[in-house]
Amino acid sequence: MIDQGSNNTEKRVALTGFMGVGKSSVARHLASILKCERIDLDAYIEKNTGRTIADIFTSDGEPAYREIETQNLIRVLNETSARIISLGGGTWTLERNRGLITEKGIISVWLESSFDHCWANISKSRKERPLAKNKEAARALFDTRKSVYCLADWHFIVRRGLNSYNIAVEIAEQVFS
Ligand code: S3P
């Protein structure tokens, strides 16, 4: 049973994990279970810049994208009351972003799954992902990032057969109890 006591109404969570693991859909279910506001950082960036992430990557390059990402993360943290934030897959990998999230007392949650599971979702998704155009390059990124994702406060394994609603329920019960 989820305790909706006063402490829990203040808790904020940032979901991290590799592309295709399901951060956005888990965030959507979690916000609906907890009846609170959520923000998807990628969507927020696209709304604020009026550009797609793919266009920013292609026209301006990754370092410029990462600057924009950090600026928008700062806005989400300071200017919105969203309690559930789904990050982009690379957001948590930058030390400066981890610092911003931690300083605000936001609980970080890593959704972990196998590369094959993430890749299957990437392959069937319509979302354009500039860093997942090539399977072997994406696998190398996946392997490199594990050691940084594991710095998150909580770790949930997206097991076979668990859908994003089930994971949101687990997070709500364990992180918000
Ligand atoms: C990225 C992941 C994407 C998006 C951008 C970069 C990454 O978000 O932020 O393409 O570096 O892993 P998703 O994890 O939601 O696909």
mmCIF file of C-alpha atoms and ligand atoms in Angstrom:
data_model
loop_
_atom_site.group_PDB
_atom_site.id
_atom_site.type_symbol
_atom_site.label_atom_id
_atom_site.label_comp_id
_atom_site.label_asym_id
_atom_site.label_seq_id
_atom_site.Cartn_x
_atom_site.Cartn_y
_atom_site.Cartn_z
ATOM 1 C CA MET A 1 0.000 0.000 0.000
ATOM 2 C CA ILE A 2 1.394 3.399 -0.935
ATOM 3 C CA ASP A 3 1.596 5.767 2.004
ATOM 4 C CA GLN A 4 0.579 9.227 0.824
ATOM 5 C CA GLY A 5 1.792 10.861 4.046
ATOM 6 C CA SER A 6 3.186 14.381 4.156
ATOM 7 C CA ASN A 7 6.803 13.299 3.505
ATOM 8 C CA ASN A 8 5.842 11.575 0.339
ATOM 9 C CA THR A 9 3.991 14.508 -1.124
ATOM 10 C CA GLU A 10 7.347 16.321 -1.234
ATOM 11 C CA LYS A 11 9.449 13.582 -2.794
ATOM 12 C CA ARG A 12 10.676 14.127 -6.340
ATOM 13 C CA VAL A 13 12.121 11.448 -8.553
ATOM 14 C CA ALA A 14 14.331 11.519 -11.652
ATOM 15 C CA LEU A 15 14.252 8.398 -13.820
ATOM 16 C CA THR A 16 17.408 7.476 -15.660
ATOM 17 C CA GLY A 17 18.511 4.540 -17.782
ATOM 18 C CA PHE A 18 19.448 3.643 -21.311
ATOM 19 C CA MET A 19 17.428 4.627 -24.386
ATOM 20 C CA GLY A 20 14.487 2.322 -24.899
ATOM 21 C CA VAL A 21 14.306 1.066 -21.304
ATOM 22 C CA GLY A 22 10.920 2.775 -20.849
ATOM 23 C CA LYS A 23 11.654 5.859 -18.707
ATOM 24 C CA SER A 24 8.875 7.963 -20.237
ATOM 25 C CA SER A 25 6.130 5.377 -19.927
ATOM 26 C CA VAL A 26 7.131 4.407 -16.386
ATOM 27 C CA ALA A 27 7.097 8.133 -15.518
ATOM 28 C CA ARG A 28 3.626 8.511 -17.005
ATOM 29 C CA HIS A 29 2.245 5.632 -14.935
ATOM 30 C CA LEU A 30 4.053 6.759 -11.796
ATOM 31 C CA ALA A 31 2.629 10.274 -12.081
ATOM 32 C CA SER A 32 -0.816 8.833 -12.554
ATOM 33 C CA ILE A 33 -0.469 6.510 -9.527
ATOM 34 C CA LEU A 34 0.844 9.338 -7.339
ATOM 35 C CA LYS A 35 -1.487 11.907 -8.899
ATOM 36 C CA CYS A 36 1.285 14.396 -9.513
ATOM 37 C CA GLU A 37 2.870 16.381 -12.299
ATOM 38 C CA ARG A 38 5.583 14.856 -14.480
ATOM 39 C CA ILE A 39 7.931 16.194 -17.098
ATOM 40 C CA ASP A 40 9.771 14.395 -19.838
ATOM 41 C CA LEU A 41 13.041 16.286 -20.322
ATOM 42 C CA ASP A 42 13.356 15.450 -24.035
ATOM 43 C CA ALA A 43 9.823 16.697 -24.747
ATOM 44 C CA TYR A 44 10.480 19.805 -22.626
ATOM 45 C CA ILE A 45 13.621 20.573 -24.660
ATOM 46 C CA GLU A 46 11.759 20.157 -27.949
ATOM 47 C CA LYS A 47 8.944 22.413 -26.755
ATOM 48 C CA ASN A 48 11.296 25.141 -25.500
ATOM 49 C CA THR A 49 13.615 25.167 -28.486
ATOM 50 C CA GLY A 50 10.960 24.505 -31.131
ATOM 51 C CA ARG A 51 13.367 21.945 -32.587
ATOM 52 C CA THR A 52 13.641 18.189 -32.507
ATOM 53 C CA ILE A 53 16.470 16.601 -30.571
ATOM 54 C CA ALA A 54 17.616 14.929 -33.775
ATOM 55 C CA ASP A 55 17.857 18.331 -35.488
ATOM 56 C CA ILE A 56 19.867 19.825 -32.603
ATOM 57 C CA PHE A 57 22.285 16.884 -32.705
ATOM 58 C CA THR A 58 22.667 17.010 -36.466
ATOM 59 C CA SER A 59 22.928 20.782 -36.909
ATOM 60 C CA ASP A 60 24.721 21.831 -33.721
ATOM 61 C CA GLY A 61 26.466 18.660 -32.561
ATOM 62 C CA GLU A 62 26.375 16.721 -29.301
ATOM 63 C CA PRO A 63 28.302 19.201 -27.080
ATOM 64 C CA ALA A 64 25.817 21.970 -27.977
ATOM 65 C CA TYR A 65 22.936 19.581 -27.324
ATOM 66 C CA ARG A 66 24.350 18.733 -23.890
ATOM 67 C CA GLU A 67 24.497 22.458 -23.017
ATOM 68 C CA ILE A 68 20.864 22.893 -24.023
ATOM 69 C CA GLU A 69 19.972 19.766 -22.064
ATOM 70 C CA THR A 70 21.626 21.088 -18.894
ATOM 71 C CA GLN A 71 19.958 24.515 -19.257
ATOM 72 C CA ASN A 72 16.571 22.855 -19.622
ATOM 73 C CA LEU A 73 17.254 20.521 -16.712
ATOM 74 C CA ILE A 74 17.941 23.604 -14.560
ATOM 75 C CA ARG A 75 14.615 25.079 -15.660
ATOM 76 C CA VAL A 76 12.738 21.872 -14.904
ATOM 77 C CA LEU A 77 14.297 21.679 -11.445
ATOM 78 C CA ASN A 78 13.787 25.338 -10.570
ATOM 79 C CA GLU A 79 10.741 26.506 -12.448
ATOM 80 C CA THR A 80 8.368 23.570 -12.442
ATOM 81 C CA SER A 81 6.674 21.605 -9.733
ATOM 82 C CA ALA A 82 7.026 18.310 -11.576
ATOM 83 C CA ARG A 83 7.703 15.554 -9.080
ATOM 84 C CA ILE A 84 8.442 12.885 -11.652
ATOM 85 C CA ILE A 85 11.103 13.731 -14.229
ATOM 86 C CA SER A 86 12.074 11.340 -16.989
ATOM 87 C CA LEU A 87 15.577 12.243 -18.101
ATOM 88 C CA GLY A 88 17.145 11.619 -21.491
ATOM 89 C CA GLY A 89 19.378 8.558 -21.548
ATOM 90 C CA GLY A 90 22.520 10.705 -21.457
ATOM 91 C CA THR A 91 21.465 13.315 -18.887
ATOM 92 C CA TRP A 92 22.591 11.419 -15.798
ATOM 93 C CA THR A 93 25.943 10.534 -17.386
ATOM 94 C CA LEU A 94 27.186 14.123 -16.992
ATOM 95 C CA GLU A 95 28.571 14.909 -13.570
ATOM 96 C CA ARG A 96 27.198 18.456 -13.645
ATOM 97 C CA ASN A 97 23.668 17.140 -14.216
ATOM 98 C CA ARG A 98 23.994 14.575 -11.439
ATOM 99 C CA GLY A 99 25.121 17.387 -9.146
ATOM 100 C CA LEU A 100 22.096 19.538 -10.012
ATOM 101 C CA ILE A 101 19.694 16.671 -9.376
ATOM 102 C CA THR A 102 21.325 15.605 -6.131
ATOM 103 C CA GLU A 103 21.610 19.172 -4.772
ATOM 104 C CA LYS A 104 17.856 19.517 -5.090
ATOM 105 C CA GLY A 105 17.325 16.401 -2.991
ATOM 106 C CA ILE A 106 15.751 14.607 -5.930
ATOM 107 C CA ILE A 107 15.774 10.828 -5.709
ATOM 108 C CA SER A 108 17.450 9.245 -8.719
ATOM 109 C CA VAL A 109 16.116 5.944 -10.003
ATOM 110 C CA TRP A 110 17.939 3.786 -12.530
ATOM 111 C CA LEU A 111 15.810 1.552 -14.712
ATOM 112 C CA GLU A 112 18.076 -1.232 -15.841
ATOM 113 C CA SER A 113 17.448 -3.767 -18.537
ATOM 114 C CA SER A 114 19.439 -5.838 -21.001
ATOM 115 C CA PHE A 115 20.777 -4.207 -24.133
ATOM 116 C CA ASP A 116 18.636 -6.536 -26.260
ATOM 117 C CA HIS A 117 15.473 -5.409 -24.483
ATOM 118 C CA CYS A 118 16.378 -1.722 -24.978
ATOM 119 C CA TRP A 119 17.339 -2.318 -28.599
ATOM 120 C CA ALA A 120 14.062 -4.116 -29.334
ATOM 121 C CA ASN A 121 12.160 -1.084 -28.004
ATOM 122 C CA ILE A 122 14.403 1.359 -29.891
ATOM 123 C CA SER A 123 13.818 -0.566 -33.107
ATOM 124 C CA LYS A 124 10.053 -0.466 -32.857
ATOM 125 C CA SER A 125 9.822 3.144 -31.590
ATOM 126 C CA ARG A 126 9.091 6.116 -33.841
ATOM 127 C CA LYS A 127 11.347 8.362 -31.725
ATOM 128 C CA GLU A 128 14.456 9.405 -33.632
ATOM 129 C CA ARG A 129 17.557 8.686 -31.540
ATOM 130 C CA PRO A 130 20.779 10.134 -32.965
ATOM 131 C CA LEU A 131 22.942 7.946 -30.710
ATOM 132 C CA ALA A 132 21.166 4.727 -31.607
ATOM 133 C CA LYS A 133 21.485 4.630 -35.357
ATOM 134 C CA ASN A 134 23.916 1.758 -35.251
ATOM 135 C CA LYS A 135 23.396 -1.293 -33.046
ATOM 136 C CA GLU A 136 27.029 -1.966 -32.229
ATOM 137 C CA ALA A 137 27.744 1.693 -31.380
ATOM 138 C CA ALA A 138 24.640 1.735 -29.162
ATOM 139 C CA ARG A 139 25.798 -1.462 -27.434
ATOM 140 C CA ALA A 140 29.204 0.113 -26.724
ATOM 141 C CA LEU A 141 27.485 3.182 -25.231
ATOM 142 C CA PHE A 142 25.276 0.892 -23.142
ATOM 143 C CA ASP A 143 28.326 -0.910 -21.737
ATOM 144 C CA THR A 144 30.160 2.340 -20.964
ATOM 145 C CA ARG A 145 27.247 3.961 -19.205
ATOM 146 C CA LYS A 146 26.416 1.193 -16.746
ATOM 147 C CA SER A 147 29.046 2.341 -14.277
ATOM 148 C CA VAL A 148 27.496 5.815 -14.166
ATOM 149 C CA TYR A 149 23.840 4.795 -14.087
ATOM 150 C CA CYS A 150 24.618 2.703 -11.029
ATOM 151 C CA LEU A 151 25.424 5.897 -9.099
ATOM 152 C CA ALA A 152 21.660 6.492 -8.875
ATOM 153 C CA ASP A 153 20.004 6.172 -5.466
ATOM 154 C CA TRP A 154 17.672 3.346 -6.498
ATOM 155 C CA HIS A 155 17.974 0.564 -8.987
ATOM 156 C CA PHE A 156 15.050 -1.281 -10.551
ATOM 157 C CA ILE A 157 15.591 -4.155 -12.916
ATOM 158 C CA VAL A 158 13.103 -4.223 -15.743
ATOM 159 C CA ARG A 159 12.590 -7.969 -15.745
ATOM 160 C CA ARG A 160 11.076 -9.895 -18.594
ATOM 161 C CA GLY A 161 7.304 -9.885 -18.263
ATOM 162 C CA LEU A 162 7.155 -6.693 -16.196
ATOM 163 C CA ASN A 163 5.406 -3.910 -18.059
ATOM 164 C CA SER A 164 5.889 -0.219 -17.385
ATOM 165 C CA TYR A 165 2.808 -0.060 -15.152
ATOM 166 C CA ASN A 166 4.134 -2.875 -12.949
ATOM 167 C CA ILE A 167 7.464 -1.088 -12.619
ATOM 168 C CA ALA A 168 5.749 2.170 -11.715
ATOM 169 C CA VAL A 169 3.810 0.333 -8.989
ATOM 170 C CA GLU A 170 7.063 -1.151 -7.619
ATOM 171 C CA ILE A 171 8.709 2.277 -7.558
ATOM 172 C CA ALA A 172 5.670 3.876 -5.931
ATOM 173 C CA GLU A 173 5.602 1.195 -3.236
ATOM 174 C CA GLN A 174 9.314 1.123 -2.518
ATOM 175 C CA VAL A 175 10.531 4.678 -3.095
ATOM 176 C CA PHE A 176 7.403 6.469 -1.913
ATOM 177 C CA SER A 177 6.520 4.293 1.088
HETATM 178 C C1 S3P B 1 20.081 10.285 -25.480
HETATM 179 C C2 S3P B 1 18.853 9.733 -25.206
HETATM 180 C C3 S3P B 1 17.604 10.301 -25.739
HETATM 181 C C4 S3P B 1 17.764 11.796 -26.023
HETATM 182 C C5 S3P B 1 18.962 12.041 -26.877
HETATM 183 C C6 S3P B 1 20.264 11.524 -26.266
HETATM 184 C C7 S3P B 1 21.281 9.626 -24.916
HETATM 185 O O1 S3P B 1 16.548 10.116 -24.790
HETATM 186 O O2 S3P B 1 17.886 12.526 -24.827
HETATM 187 O O3 S3P B 1 18.734 11.404 -28.118
HETATM 188 O O4 S3P B 1 22.345 10.252 -24.887
HETATM 189 O O5 S3P B 1 21.169 8.465 -24.475
HETATM 190 P P1 S3P B 1 15.861 8.675 -24.500
HETATM 191 O O6 S3P B 1 16.715 7.967 -23.494
HETATM 192 O O7 S3P B 1 14.533 9.021 -23.941
HETATM 193 O O8 S3P B 1 15.782 7.962 -25.793
#
